[in-house]
Amino acid sequence: MIEIISESKCISCNLCVSVCPTNVFDRTSGGIPVIARQSECQTCFMCELYCPVDAMYVSPDAESAQVVDENELEQAGLLGGYREKVGWGPGRTPVAKHPYMYELTTKGAIS
Amino acid sequence: MNVVTIESAGIELEADVLVIGGGPAGTWAAISAAAEGAKVVLADKGFCGSSGATAPSGTGVWYVKPEDRLRQEAKDSRYTLGGQLADNDWMNRVLDRTYDNMNKLGAWGYPFPLNDSGDQHRRSLQGPEYMKLMRKLVLKAGVKILDHSPALELLADEHGVGGAAGVRTQKGGTWRVRAGAVVIATGGCAFLSKALGCNVLTGDGYLMAAEAGAELSGMEFSNAYAISPTFSSVTKTAYYRYASFYYEDGSIVEGAGSQRGRSVIARNLLQGRQVFASLDQAPAEIQPMLRVAQTNFFLPFDRFGIDPFKDRFPVTLRLEGTVRGTGGIHITDTDCSTKVPGLYAAGDAATRELICGGFTGGGSHNAAWAMSSGSFAGEGAARYARRLGLLKGTRRLQGLASSPLAGSTDASTAGRTEEAVRAVQAEVMPYNRNLFRTEAGLDDSLGRLDTLWQERREGAVGRDIGGVKAREATAMTATARWMYRTARLRTETRGMHKREDFPRLDESQRYRLVSSGLDDIRVRVERLAAQPATNSGSAAGTRTETNDPVTVAGLHAEATFPGSDIARYETTTAGLTGVGQENPVPSASASADQPAKEAARS
């Protein structure tokens, strides 16, 4: 479930509020959005993927909230890690066109 | 509560075509209707571009070059697996349209990888990329998108369906769209199981369609369960073909597997024995490629510090219901129209039996079906709206919700909604109820579900977020009842439908079960043409009858009957021992990855 909106990184663009399919966040007046309904989070990682400044962290645990530490996540490269792998963001190439996508199918494997 | 106040706080729009749902099927419907010149509104429960099962995922696509041999192999590959209920003409049409649409995606900017010749390799789609592009295309086509706008009910008059009304969960108030035709593309029903991206998929479209008088088909094929780590929502089962399955002490779980061995996993879990998996059979050279091809699959492992290629991790089976099942709204013509004038269905909201019978085995067919049926429905709806012409402005439309829409949701109503959700989940999630079905178990569940349905029906539904959740619970209740009514009548094992008390396929039951109704559920038989020879290049079955239950031919003269009168159908099991054949459990070579292998060869 969604655990972190980094106060130091968030630019209050509210994109996460818009893209969340299950309406977990609320806008606030002038500030950063809040995780208003964490239990509604379906752990689909879309907010994290769309966040332009890598300010969010979704814990993979879909059932229960986790205690996480932003600094530790940052040092482990986990903040924004998914976005990087999908290849979204300035200067990145979408993973969709990665040569491995083709190579894998030539090996009779599933993509 | 003053209805006028609420209405005045809402928006009212007019369109030729209203599309409900903004996943793959809905977006294809929207751009296809717009291409026909229609004015289109698309309403999504969440956000068009991130909502639904596809956006957070990655999927293979049933993309097969138009060469006779390849196409025949593609059609044969899952025909038996699906219980021989697919339709040759529909498979052809979907293969053709999927081929065209995938080529269009390449031309429109989807970043396909390149093959050795430098051409686009169009065999799979990355969900985030695909749906981001689809949203862009929808907007470019001039379609008005209503995000965070779940529909509460369809609107209709004596001419048929003419719009829908719902709630704006972020902007507040309500929405109401009058339209010449409506496309339901709301996805399947996964019963809020948190399967990846599936919690917006609660069977809303089934309920709304049934309230309008539409039928459903194949609802017994609704017990898809995906393997997932116990600690994760990621339900990508495909990679478990590389898995070994272990007990806690490290000994092998005999017979467990991602395809035929899923039942073995379920039976162990039922007996309280945790099963662990490790993808230790993946060759080292392809491991980095697997990581790239399904980035989301590895996310939970990476974040918990697990190496899935070496470590053992606990797994469970998470219900995907009809999302990866095949049942859905019954389609009556090639334009994806339903029995109800003005109402069209596409994607997982519609039955996928037409292309894969009672088993999908993976995303590939569903993805192909979504983009094809979406296009067919969008075009069909646009043409219908055009024929309707001037009439559309003068219609006196009424809401069709089966529960009264009134008032606002208070705490006690919200509490009842949560109780109802848990009650339905308790009937459809347990493996010994839904995965392994028995007459006694189904009857037991149906008794409670029928009682729950009556309660749901009588409770008022607010035109607010609480009302949306109440309607979801009602839709889940209705979906479970259609599932189990049809499962009760199919006294055999076919496709994904498994009856413990009838473990074999009964040749005389090679037909589709078409259900309808709310309080009294009716089920009729839709018989198929004579048994085709598989793998011979001959045509698969075509439907003989669609809408006229009275003239249905074959063993069962009485094809229509009230839901309470189940006993009549017990005769279908009479010839079981004589004509039954082996349960069509897939062999290793006919597993879900078959199309991908074919694609690789082509």
XYZ file of C-alpha atoms in Angstrom:
713
model
C 0.000 0.000 0.000
C 1.031 3.599 -0.461
C 3.232 4.607 2.455
C 5.087 7.783 1.599
C 4.632 11.105 -0.099
C 7.983 12.759 0.523
C 7.444 16.237 1.906
C 10.879 17.322 0.782
C 10.410 16.135 -2.813
C 6.722 16.672 -3.551
C 6.010 19.642 -5.823
C 2.238 19.591 -5.182
C 1.389 18.810 -8.792
C -1.404 16.530 -7.561
C -0.886 14.106 -10.431
C -1.084 11.229 -7.955
C -4.506 12.446 -6.867
C -5.654 12.336 -10.477
C -4.161 9.036 -11.570
C -5.031 6.959 -8.512
C -7.742 4.571 -9.774
C -9.195 4.083 -6.301
C -9.143 7.711 -5.117
C -6.773 7.235 -2.189
C -5.438 10.819 -2.017
C -6.939 14.185 -1.262
C -5.723 17.543 -2.451
C -4.991 20.075 0.250
C -5.177 23.796 -0.008
C -1.827 24.878 -1.326
C 0.115 21.992 0.184
C 1.115 18.491 -0.722
C -1.636 15.895 -1.133
C -2.443 13.554 1.722
C -2.961 9.793 1.858
C -6.581 10.082 2.922
C -7.832 6.527 2.403
C -4.871 4.145 2.635
C -7.097 1.095 3.026
C -8.524 1.762 -0.436
C -5.054 1.386 -1.975
C -4.914 -1.648 -4.272
C -1.118 -1.578 -4.532
C -1.028 -1.027 -8.295
C 2.000 1.330 -8.150
C 0.499 3.771 -10.668
C 0.889 6.855 -8.450
C 4.546 6.113 -7.961
C 5.010 5.587 -11.680
C 3.373 8.887 -12.600
C 5.077 10.975 -9.893
C 7.447 13.273 -11.810
C 9.836 13.815 -8.911
C 10.097 10.324 -7.379
C 8.447 11.457 -4.179
C 6.303 8.379 -3.536
C 6.774 4.889 -2.191
C 4.297 2.024 -2.450
C 5.065 -0.916 -0.211
C 4.396 -4.190 -2.057
C 2.314 -5.487 0.839
C -1.262 -5.178 -0.361
C -2.891 -6.218 2.881
C -1.318 -4.259 5.672
C 0.482 -1.011 6.300
C 4.248 -1.168 6.736
C 6.540 1.015 8.767
C 9.071 2.444 6.350
C 11.826 5.015 6.659
C 12.196 7.502 3.843
C 15.952 7.909 4.257
C 16.546 4.182 4.134
C 14.391 3.830 1.042
C 16.243 6.681 -0.588
C 19.607 5.118 0.128
C 18.435 1.767 -1.198
C 17.388 3.473 -4.437
C 13.792 2.474 -3.940
C 12.237 5.921 -4.214
C 11.478 6.244 -7.912
C 12.997 2.846 -8.586
C 9.994 1.505 -10.463
C 9.768 4.561 -12.704
C 13.374 4.126 -13.665
C 12.810 0.469 -14.572
C 9.770 1.313 -16.687
C 11.925 3.946 -18.387
C 9.759 6.946 -17.699
C 11.301 10.329 -17.027
C 13.640 12.728 -18.823
C 16.447 11.065 -20.742
C 15.104 7.551 -20.246
C 14.023 5.029 -22.873
C 10.725 3.206 -22.318
C 11.376 -0.377 -21.303
C 8.661 -1.323 -23.823
C 11.191 -0.988 -26.642
C 14.041 -2.729 -24.838
C 15.766 -5.250 -27.169
C 15.234 -7.962 -24.536
C 11.488 -7.778 -25.245
C 12.189 -9.195 -28.662
C 15.098 -11.401 -27.700
C 13.061 -13.186 -25.071
C 10.477 -14.310 -27.617
C 13.170 -15.713 -29.892
C 14.132 -18.015 -27.055
C 10.650 -19.482 -26.857
C 10.078 -17.812 -23.540
C 7.090 -15.790 -22.515
C 7.140 -12.052 -22.456
C -32.348 14.917 0.900
C -33.391 17.055 -1.986
C -32.818 15.436 -5.356
C -32.999 18.752 -7.180
C -30.121 20.131 -5.159
C -27.962 17.156 -5.983
C -28.901 17.252 -9.646
C -28.113 20.941 -9.872
C -24.683 20.264 -8.424
C -24.001 17.903 -11.278
C -23.223 18.050 -14.955
C -25.409 16.955 -17.828
C -23.957 16.140 -21.226
C -25.258 14.934 -24.569
C -23.399 12.589 -26.859
C -23.926 10.127 -29.656
C -22.025 7.449 -27.777
C -21.293 7.073 -24.087
C -18.526 4.651 -23.175
C -18.477 3.451 -19.574
C -14.987 2.335 -18.630
C -11.625 3.642 -19.786
C -9.410 0.585 -19.978
C -8.282 -0.994 -23.258
C -11.787 -1.909 -24.448
C -13.317 1.432 -23.486
C -10.579 3.505 -25.069
C -10.693 1.506 -28.303
C -14.474 1.885 -28.297
C -14.149 5.631 -27.823
C -11.640 6.237 -30.611
C -13.480 3.861 -32.947
C -16.807 5.607 -32.361
C -15.157 8.995 -32.841
C -13.608 7.785 -36.089
C -17.159 7.071 -37.288
C -17.981 10.711 -36.677
C -19.726 10.242 -33.347
C -19.578 12.689 -30.479
C -18.270 10.587 -27.619
C -18.126 10.825 -23.834
C -16.053 8.324 -21.859
C -16.706 7.964 -18.127
C -14.202 6.067 -16.000
C -14.649 5.011 -12.412
C -11.030 5.926 -11.740
C -8.651 7.509 -14.217
C -8.618 6.621 -17.889
C -5.006 5.570 -18.382
C -4.301 3.996 -15.008
C -7.541 2.177 -14.173
C -8.113 -1.518 -14.568
C -6.198 -4.734 -14.922
C -4.082 -3.764 -17.933
C -2.562 -0.406 -16.927
C -0.303 -1.623 -14.095
C 0.602 -4.802 -15.913
C 2.102 -6.151 -19.083
C 0.410 -8.513 -21.457
C 1.062 -10.692 -24.455
C -1.319 -10.109 -27.347
C -2.930 -12.672 -29.652
C -1.207 -11.123 -32.642
C -0.869 -13.590 -35.478
C 0.113 -12.803 -39.035
C -2.679 -13.426 -41.552
C -1.243 -16.666 -42.878
C -3.569 -19.668 -42.937
C -1.303 -22.106 -41.134
C -0.368 -19.676 -38.362
C -3.954 -18.608 -37.873
C -5.178 -22.189 -37.718
C -2.541 -23.090 -35.150
C -3.491 -20.041 -33.117
C -7.149 -20.991 -33.148
C -6.496 -24.646 -32.358
C -4.097 -23.896 -29.519
C -6.714 -23.171 -26.914
C -9.822 -24.583 -28.517
C -9.791 -27.832 -26.576
C -8.476 -26.133 -23.456
C -11.531 -23.862 -23.623
C -13.905 -26.815 -23.765
C -14.647 -26.397 -27.501
C -16.962 -23.469 -26.920
C -15.178 -20.898 -29.065
C -16.537 -19.748 -32.391
C -14.498 -19.911 -35.582
C -15.943 -16.800 -37.209
C -15.387 -14.746 -34.085
C -11.826 -15.991 -33.717
C -11.168 -14.959 -37.324
C -12.640 -11.527 -36.850
C -10.751 -10.920 -33.610
C -7.474 -12.128 -35.101
C -7.978 -9.793 -38.068
C -8.902 -6.780 -35.991
C -6.194 -7.351 -33.399
C -3.636 -7.542 -36.184
C -4.881 -4.243 -37.621
C -5.089 -2.499 -34.265
C -1.636 -3.567 -33.138
C -0.237 -2.291 -36.418
C -2.058 0.983 -35.835
C -0.556 1.240 -32.351
C 2.873 0.918 -33.907
C 2.072 3.690 -36.368
C 0.590 5.873 -33.639
C 3.712 5.804 -31.526
C 3.674 2.774 -29.253
C 7.359 1.994 -28.624
C 7.489 -1.612 -29.815
C 10.913 -3.280 -29.707
C 12.610 -3.967 -33.030
C 13.393 -7.404 -34.435
C 16.566 -8.471 -36.234
C 15.362 -6.865 -39.449
C 14.686 -3.568 -37.721
C 10.905 -3.963 -37.906
C 8.558 -3.492 -34.977
C 7.991 -6.673 -32.989
C 4.327 -6.440 -32.007
C 3.644 -9.320 -29.662
C 3.080 -7.741 -26.291
C 2.148 -4.480 -24.620
C 3.445 -2.813 -21.494
C 0.366 -1.637 -19.636
C 1.529 1.784 -18.418
C 2.853 2.709 -21.871
C -0.151 1.282 -23.722
C -2.758 2.990 -21.589
C -0.896 6.319 -21.489
C -0.960 6.235 -25.292
C -4.639 5.217 -25.384
C -5.607 8.171 -23.207
C -3.691 10.476 -25.509
C -5.440 9.001 -28.554
C -8.852 9.316 -26.912
C -8.266 13.002 -26.171
C -6.860 13.589 -29.655
C -10.037 12.075 -31.113
C -12.022 14.805 -29.383
C -13.607 12.515 -26.814
C -14.735 14.104 -23.557
C -13.279 12.113 -20.654
C -14.961 12.097 -17.262
C -12.362 10.733 -14.827
C -13.341 9.573 -11.344
C -16.904 9.295 -12.535
C -18.391 5.889 -11.724
C -21.772 5.125 -13.263
C -24.613 4.254 -10.917
C -27.236 3.275 -13.456
C -28.223 3.192 -17.107
C -30.967 5.408 -18.444
C -33.570 4.105 -20.880
C -36.957 4.617 -22.482
C -39.155 2.476 -24.706
C -36.580 2.667 -27.514
C -33.819 1.181 -25.414
C -30.804 2.437 -23.509
C -30.095 6.134 -23.913
C -27.440 7.126 -21.414
C -26.252 6.709 -17.870
C -25.934 8.620 -14.630
C -23.351 8.529 -11.897
C -21.243 10.300 -9.350
C -18.162 12.497 -9.635
C -16.032 11.272 -6.788
C -13.381 13.997 -6.930
C -15.231 17.001 -8.290
C -18.382 16.352 -6.318
C -21.978 16.127 -7.443
C -23.370 13.876 -10.107
C -23.126 13.326 -13.847
C -25.737 12.408 -16.386
C -25.043 11.708 -20.027
C -27.793 11.322 -22.617
C -26.491 9.307 -25.520
C -27.772 7.517 -28.590
C -25.932 4.377 -27.542
C -23.937 3.145 -24.583
C -20.902 0.862 -24.601
C -20.269 -1.020 -21.383
C -16.533 -1.567 -20.987
C -16.348 -1.783 -17.230
C -14.192 -4.912 -17.049
C -14.918 -8.118 -15.190
C -15.353 -8.820 -11.513
C -12.502 -9.794 -9.188
C -14.475 -9.231 -5.981
C -12.082 -6.677 -4.438
C -9.392 -9.330 -4.075
C -6.588 -6.799 -4.714
C -5.384 -8.756 -7.707
C -3.183 -6.287 -9.573
C -5.250 -3.330 -10.722
C -8.500 -5.208 -10.227
C -10.175 -3.409 -7.338
C -12.081 -1.160 -9.705
C -13.497 -4.287 -11.353
C -16.572 -5.192 -9.344
C -19.049 -6.358 -11.987
C -20.814 -2.986 -12.219
C -21.400 -3.372 -15.949
C -22.964 -6.818 -15.545
C -25.454 -5.427 -13.075
C -26.329 -2.382 -15.168
C -26.703 -4.496 -18.316
C -28.893 -7.043 -16.540
C -31.051 -4.260 -15.125
C -31.615 -3.158 -18.718
C -32.619 -6.691 -19.690
C -29.389 -7.899 -21.254
C -28.211 -11.478 -20.788
C -24.905 -12.881 -19.612
C -23.058 -15.838 -21.023
C -20.540 -18.242 -19.565
C -20.743 -16.938 -16.019
C -19.721 -20.382 -14.775
C -16.280 -19.654 -16.233
C -15.515 -17.246 -13.453
C -13.156 -19.038 -11.102
C -9.771 -17.825 -12.258
C -7.195 -17.709 -9.497
C -3.718 -16.326 -10.044
C -0.563 -17.399 -8.261
C 0.945 -14.544 -6.319
C 3.350 -14.130 -3.420
C 1.350 -14.017 -0.184
C 2.753 -10.551 0.509
C 1.937 -9.024 -2.858
C -0.791 -7.869 -5.216
C 1.205 -8.846 -8.290
C -0.746 -11.604 -9.985
C 1.403 -12.421 -12.954
C 1.154 -16.163 -13.230
C 3.095 -16.634 -16.453
C 6.552 -16.682 -14.913
C 5.628 -19.487 -12.560
C 6.229 -21.841 -15.453
C 9.837 -21.471 -14.295
C 8.961 -22.238 -10.696
C 9.537 -25.201 -8.459
C 7.089 -25.517 -5.609
C 8.169 -26.540 -2.129
C 6.812 -27.293 1.297
C 8.241 -25.468 4.262
C 10.750 -28.280 4.897
C 12.140 -27.886 1.378
C 10.578 -31.011 -0.110
C 8.942 -30.734 -3.530
C 5.177 -30.317 -3.873
C 4.483 -33.087 -6.366
C 2.337 -32.033 -9.297
C 2.231 -28.344 -8.439
C 2.588 -25.983 -11.373
C 1.376 -22.787 -12.904
C -1.042 -24.467 -15.294
C -2.378 -27.923 -14.562
C -0.863 -27.914 -11.105
C -2.655 -24.899 -9.718
C -5.239 -27.189 -8.160
C -2.475 -29.011 -6.292
C -1.388 -25.726 -4.768
C -4.976 -24.915 -3.839
C -5.552 -28.291 -2.183
C -2.437 -27.855 -0.076
C -3.437 -24.355 0.960
C -6.905 -25.651 1.832
C -5.316 -28.161 4.182
C -3.308 -25.448 5.850
C -0.002 -26.396 4.239
C 1.805 -23.304 2.993
C 3.351 -23.696 -0.453
C 6.558 -21.902 -1.402
C 7.826 -21.113 -4.882
C 11.189 -20.350 -6.399
C 11.769 -19.511 -10.049
C 14.839 -21.707 -9.919
C 14.138 -23.320 -13.278
C 14.640 -20.107 -15.246
C 17.866 -20.424 -17.252
C 20.442 -17.878 -16.113
C 20.741 -16.339 -19.565
C 17.085 -15.323 -19.727
C 16.764 -14.033 -16.173
C 17.765 -10.469 -17.082
C 15.292 -10.591 -19.965
C 12.482 -11.740 -17.721
C 13.250 -8.814 -15.462
C 12.822 -6.402 -18.331
C 9.741 -8.009 -19.852
C 7.651 -7.797 -16.654
C 9.179 -5.079 -14.531
C 6.229 -5.090 -12.146
C 6.638 -8.796 -11.396
C 9.971 -8.137 -9.690
C 8.987 -5.018 -7.806
C 7.710 -6.782 -4.661
C 10.715 -9.099 -4.534
C 13.219 -6.297 -4.973
C 11.554 -4.236 -2.282
C 11.545 -7.068 0.209
C 15.094 -8.129 -0.644
C 14.089 -11.485 -2.149
C 15.818 -13.054 -5.162
C 12.932 -14.952 -6.782
C 15.326 -16.985 -8.942
C 17.022 -18.417 -5.858
C 14.962 -17.794 -2.745
C 11.769 -19.569 -1.763
C 8.809 -17.354 -1.065
C 5.302 -18.212 0.138
C 2.583 -18.137 -2.513
C -1.176 -17.982 -2.536
C -3.913 -18.066 -5.148
C -5.676 -14.747 -5.526
C -9.154 -14.620 -7.066
C -9.386 -12.947 -10.449
C -12.987 -14.030 -10.999
C -14.216 -13.141 -14.447
C -11.290 -10.789 -15.133
C -9.257 -13.758 -16.222
C -12.340 -15.898 -16.583
C -14.400 -15.757 -19.741
C -17.987 -15.040 -18.700
C -19.675 -11.698 -19.306
C -22.436 -9.834 -21.090
C -23.954 -11.854 -23.904
C -23.152 -10.520 -27.365
C -25.839 -10.920 -29.994
C -24.187 -9.659 -33.165
C -20.857 -8.930 -34.792
C -21.013 -5.288 -33.703
C -20.943 -6.363 -30.038
C -24.542 -5.338 -29.525
C -26.566 -6.939 -26.770
C -30.170 -8.004 -26.611
C -31.077 -4.460 -25.537
C -31.323 -1.775 -28.249
C -28.649 0.875 -27.812
C -26.528 -1.225 -25.456
C -23.136 -2.600 -26.480
C -20.508 -4.498 -24.507
C -16.753 -4.877 -24.928
C -13.665 -6.215 -23.203
C -13.862 -8.250 -20.023
C -17.384 -6.927 -19.429
C -18.467 -9.043 -22.401
C -18.260 -12.796 -22.729
C -14.960 -14.024 -24.135
C -16.270 -17.508 -24.795
C -16.535 -16.470 -28.450
C -12.768 -16.606 -28.856
C -11.555 -18.860 -26.062
C -14.499 -20.821 -24.707
C -14.287 -21.568 -20.999
C -10.601 -20.873 -20.393
C -8.251 -18.035 -21.271
C -5.031 -19.181 -19.702
C -3.510 -15.748 -19.881
C -3.789 -12.140 -20.931
C -3.082 -12.648 -24.601
C -6.628 -13.495 -25.671
C -8.199 -11.012 -23.298
C -5.978 -8.237 -24.638
C -6.881 -9.149 -28.213
C -10.549 -9.337 -27.310
C -10.436 -5.950 -25.555
C -9.006 -4.059 -28.492
C -11.139 -5.888 -31.058
C -14.451 -5.914 -29.267
C -13.842 -2.316 -28.205
C -13.484 -1.330 -31.859
C -16.499 -3.369 -32.945
C -18.657 -1.940 -30.168
C -17.527 1.650 -30.739
C -18.290 1.430 -34.445
C -21.572 -0.368 -33.857
C -22.693 2.133 -31.244
C -21.803 5.070 -33.494
C -23.786 3.628 -36.394
C -26.729 2.892 -34.130
C -26.699 6.436 -32.758
C -26.620 7.804 -36.288
C -29.657 5.722 -37.273
C -31.443 6.970 -34.185
C -30.875 10.483 -35.471
C -33.206 13.193 -34.315
C -35.032 10.983 -31.880
C -32.287 11.220 -29.342
C -33.047 14.761 -28.244
C -36.663 14.054 -27.386
C -36.357 10.937 -25.280
C -37.785 10.705 -21.797
C -35.170 8.665 -20.039
C -35.539 6.937 -16.709
C -32.966 5.349 -14.440
C -32.868 1.557 -14.353
C -31.178 0.827 -11.006
C -32.832 -2.111 -9.255
C -32.375 -0.475 -5.857
C -33.881 2.918 -5.127
C -31.390 5.747 -5.697
C -32.156 8.293 -3.044
C -30.706 10.103 -0.102
C -27.126 10.131 0.960
C -25.065 7.376 2.495
C -24.979 7.330 6.269
C -22.659 5.366 8.530
C -25.016 2.446 8.978
C -25.490 2.074 5.219
C -21.728 2.168 4.725
C -21.411 -0.514 7.381
C -23.955 -2.714 5.604
C -22.038 -2.291 2.369
C -18.839 -3.524 4.005
C -20.671 -6.465 5.532
C -22.139 -7.359 2.141
C -18.717 -7.249 0.492
C -17.315 -9.604 3.113
C -20.326 -11.868 2.799
C -19.938 -12.203 -0.979
C -16.186 -12.719 -0.650
C -16.827 -15.527 1.818
C -18.809 -17.325 -0.908
C -16.562 -16.735 -3.916
C -13.018 -16.659 -2.575
C -12.626 -20.041 -0.812
C -11.066 -22.637 -3.105
C -13.452 -25.302 -1.828
C -16.425 -23.238 -2.960
C -15.418 -21.597 -6.216
C -12.349 -23.373 -7.587
C -13.568 -26.856 -6.612
C -17.327 -26.733 -7.001
C -19.929 -29.168 -5.755
C -23.693 -29.207 -5.909
C -23.967 -29.039 -2.138
C -21.488 -26.187 -1.883
C -23.119 -24.175 -4.658
C -26.595 -24.643 -3.178
C -25.304 -23.659 0.212
C -23.756 -20.472 -1.162
C -26.747 -19.656 -3.344
C -29.054 -19.819 -0.343
C -27.079 -17.126 1.443
C -26.460 -15.100 -1.720
C -30.181 -15.036 -2.545
C -30.942 -13.694 0.916
C -28.185 -11.135 0.572
C -29.532 -10.102 -2.830
C -32.948 -9.321 -1.350
C -31.304 -7.151 1.288
C -29.207 -5.369 -1.297
C -32.238 -4.796 -3.508
C -34.252 -3.106 -0.807
C -31.567 -0.797 0.569
C -31.551 2.764 -0.759
C -28.457 3.898 -2.606
C -27.144 7.443 -2.216
C -25.931 9.466 -5.169
C -22.507 9.771 -3.577
C -19.319 7.773 -3.001
C -21.070 5.606 -0.442
C -23.716 4.862 -3.051
C -21.046 3.826 -5.532
C -19.661 1.363 -3.000
C -23.143 0.094 -2.235
C -23.755 -0.531 -5.915
C -20.415 -2.353 -6.158
C -21.491 -4.669 -3.365
C -24.808 -5.236 -5.117
C -23.059 -5.938 -8.419
C -20.741 -8.426 -6.718
C -23.736 -10.142 -5.133
C -25.527 -10.388 -8.467
C -22.373 -11.608 -10.210
C -21.865 -14.358 -7.650
C -25.447 -15.514 -8.139
C -25.147 -15.711 -11.953
C -21.863 -17.557 -11.491
C -23.184 -20.160 -9.137
C -26.573 -20.618 -10.849
C -24.826 -21.515 -14.075
C -22.116 -23.501 -12.289
C -24.897 -25.467 -10.613
C -26.396 -26.364 -13.978
C -23.179 -27.311 -15.710
C -22.903 -30.805 -14.279
C -19.533 -31.554 -15.791
C -15.987 -30.244 -15.769
C -15.177 -28.046 -18.767
C -12.700 -25.223 -19.311
C -11.926 -23.632 -15.958
C -15.223 -24.800 -14.465
C -14.428 -27.725 -12.163
C -17.108 -29.827 -10.534
C -15.796 -32.190 -7.887
C -18.969 -34.241 -8.223
C -18.756 -34.304 -12.042
C -15.043 -34.438 -12.750
C -15.332 -35.276 -16.435
C -16.311 -33.443 -19.543
C -19.757 -34.457 -20.793
C -19.947 -34.160 -24.575
C -23.676 -33.583 -24.459
C -23.097 -30.355 -22.526
C -21.118 -28.669 -25.266
C -23.238 -25.550 -25.161
C -23.179 -22.120 -23.617
C -25.248 -21.194 -20.607
C -26.920 -17.827 -20.952
C -28.209 -16.290 -17.731
C -30.384 -13.280 -17.077
C -32.618 -11.710 -14.497
C -32.129 -10.250 -11.060
C -34.585 -11.607 -8.493
C -35.326 -14.741 -10.492
C -32.339 -15.855 -12.455
C -33.146 -17.613 -15.687
C -30.670 -19.764 -17.548
C -31.065 -20.957 -21.107
C -28.955 -23.157 -23.295
C -27.319 -21.794 -26.408
C -26.345 -24.781 -28.473
C -23.433 -24.805 -30.859
C -23.088 -26.365 -34.272
C -21.993 -29.954 -34.654
C -18.796 -30.984 -32.977
C -15.923 -29.839 -35.135
C -12.794 -31.888 -35.631
C -9.996 -30.071 -33.878
C -6.524 -29.623 -35.300
C -7.803 -30.548 -38.720
C -8.210 -27.115 -40.193
C -11.978 -27.368 -40.246
C -14.173 -24.674 -38.866
C -14.964 -24.510 -35.206
C -18.562 -24.399 -34.112
C -20.860 -21.587 -34.977
C -23.832 -20.581 -32.979
C -27.105 -21.958 -34.132
C -29.423 -19.867 -32.046
C -28.921 -16.616 -30.296
C -31.995 -14.931 -29.028
C -34.788 -17.387 -29.355
C -34.694 -19.884 -26.538
C -37.876 -21.603 -27.662
C -36.372 -22.952 -30.841
C -33.155 -24.173 -29.323
C -32.511 -27.578 -30.769
C -30.973 -30.697 -29.351
C -31.312 -32.691 -26.191
C -33.003 -30.057 -24.150
C -36.357 -29.075 -25.486
C -37.008 -26.711 -22.646
C -34.237 -24.232 -22.800
C -35.779 -21.518 -20.704
C -36.759 -21.980 -17.120
C -36.866 -20.052 -13.897
C -33.820 -20.169 -11.692
C -35.674 -22.032 -8.989
C -36.452 -24.927 -11.270
C -33.038 -26.445 -11.418
C -34.058 -30.087 -11.106
C -35.135 -30.314 -14.715
C -31.546 -30.048 -15.775
C -30.300 -33.017 -13.895
C -31.100 -35.122 -16.947
C -28.028 -33.692 -18.603
C -25.813 -35.941 -16.568
C -27.595 -39.115 -17.651
C -25.176 -40.102 -20.369
C -22.117 -39.077 -18.471
C -20.322 -42.365 -18.176
C -21.114 -43.305 -21.743
C -19.979 -40.221 -23.554
C -17.739 -38.503 -21.078
C -14.165 -37.952 -22.015
C -11.086 -36.963 -20.172
C -11.102 -33.705 -18.383
C -9.378 -31.274 -20.742
C -6.513 -30.506 -18.461
C -3.834 -28.873 -20.557
C -0.816 -30.862 -21.491
C 2.502 -29.123 -21.059
C 2.626 -28.306 -24.753
C -0.814 -26.737 -24.744
C -0.176 -24.412 -21.867
C -0.870 -20.726 -21.794
C 2.414 -19.756 -23.332
C 1.563 -21.450 -26.590
C 0.667 -18.306 -28.539
C 3.866 -16.637 -27.440
C 5.803 -19.596 -28.721
C 3.921 -19.427 -31.975
C 4.609 -15.762 -32.171
C 8.268 -16.436 -31.618
C 8.280 -18.923 -34.478
C 6.516 -16.647 -36.899
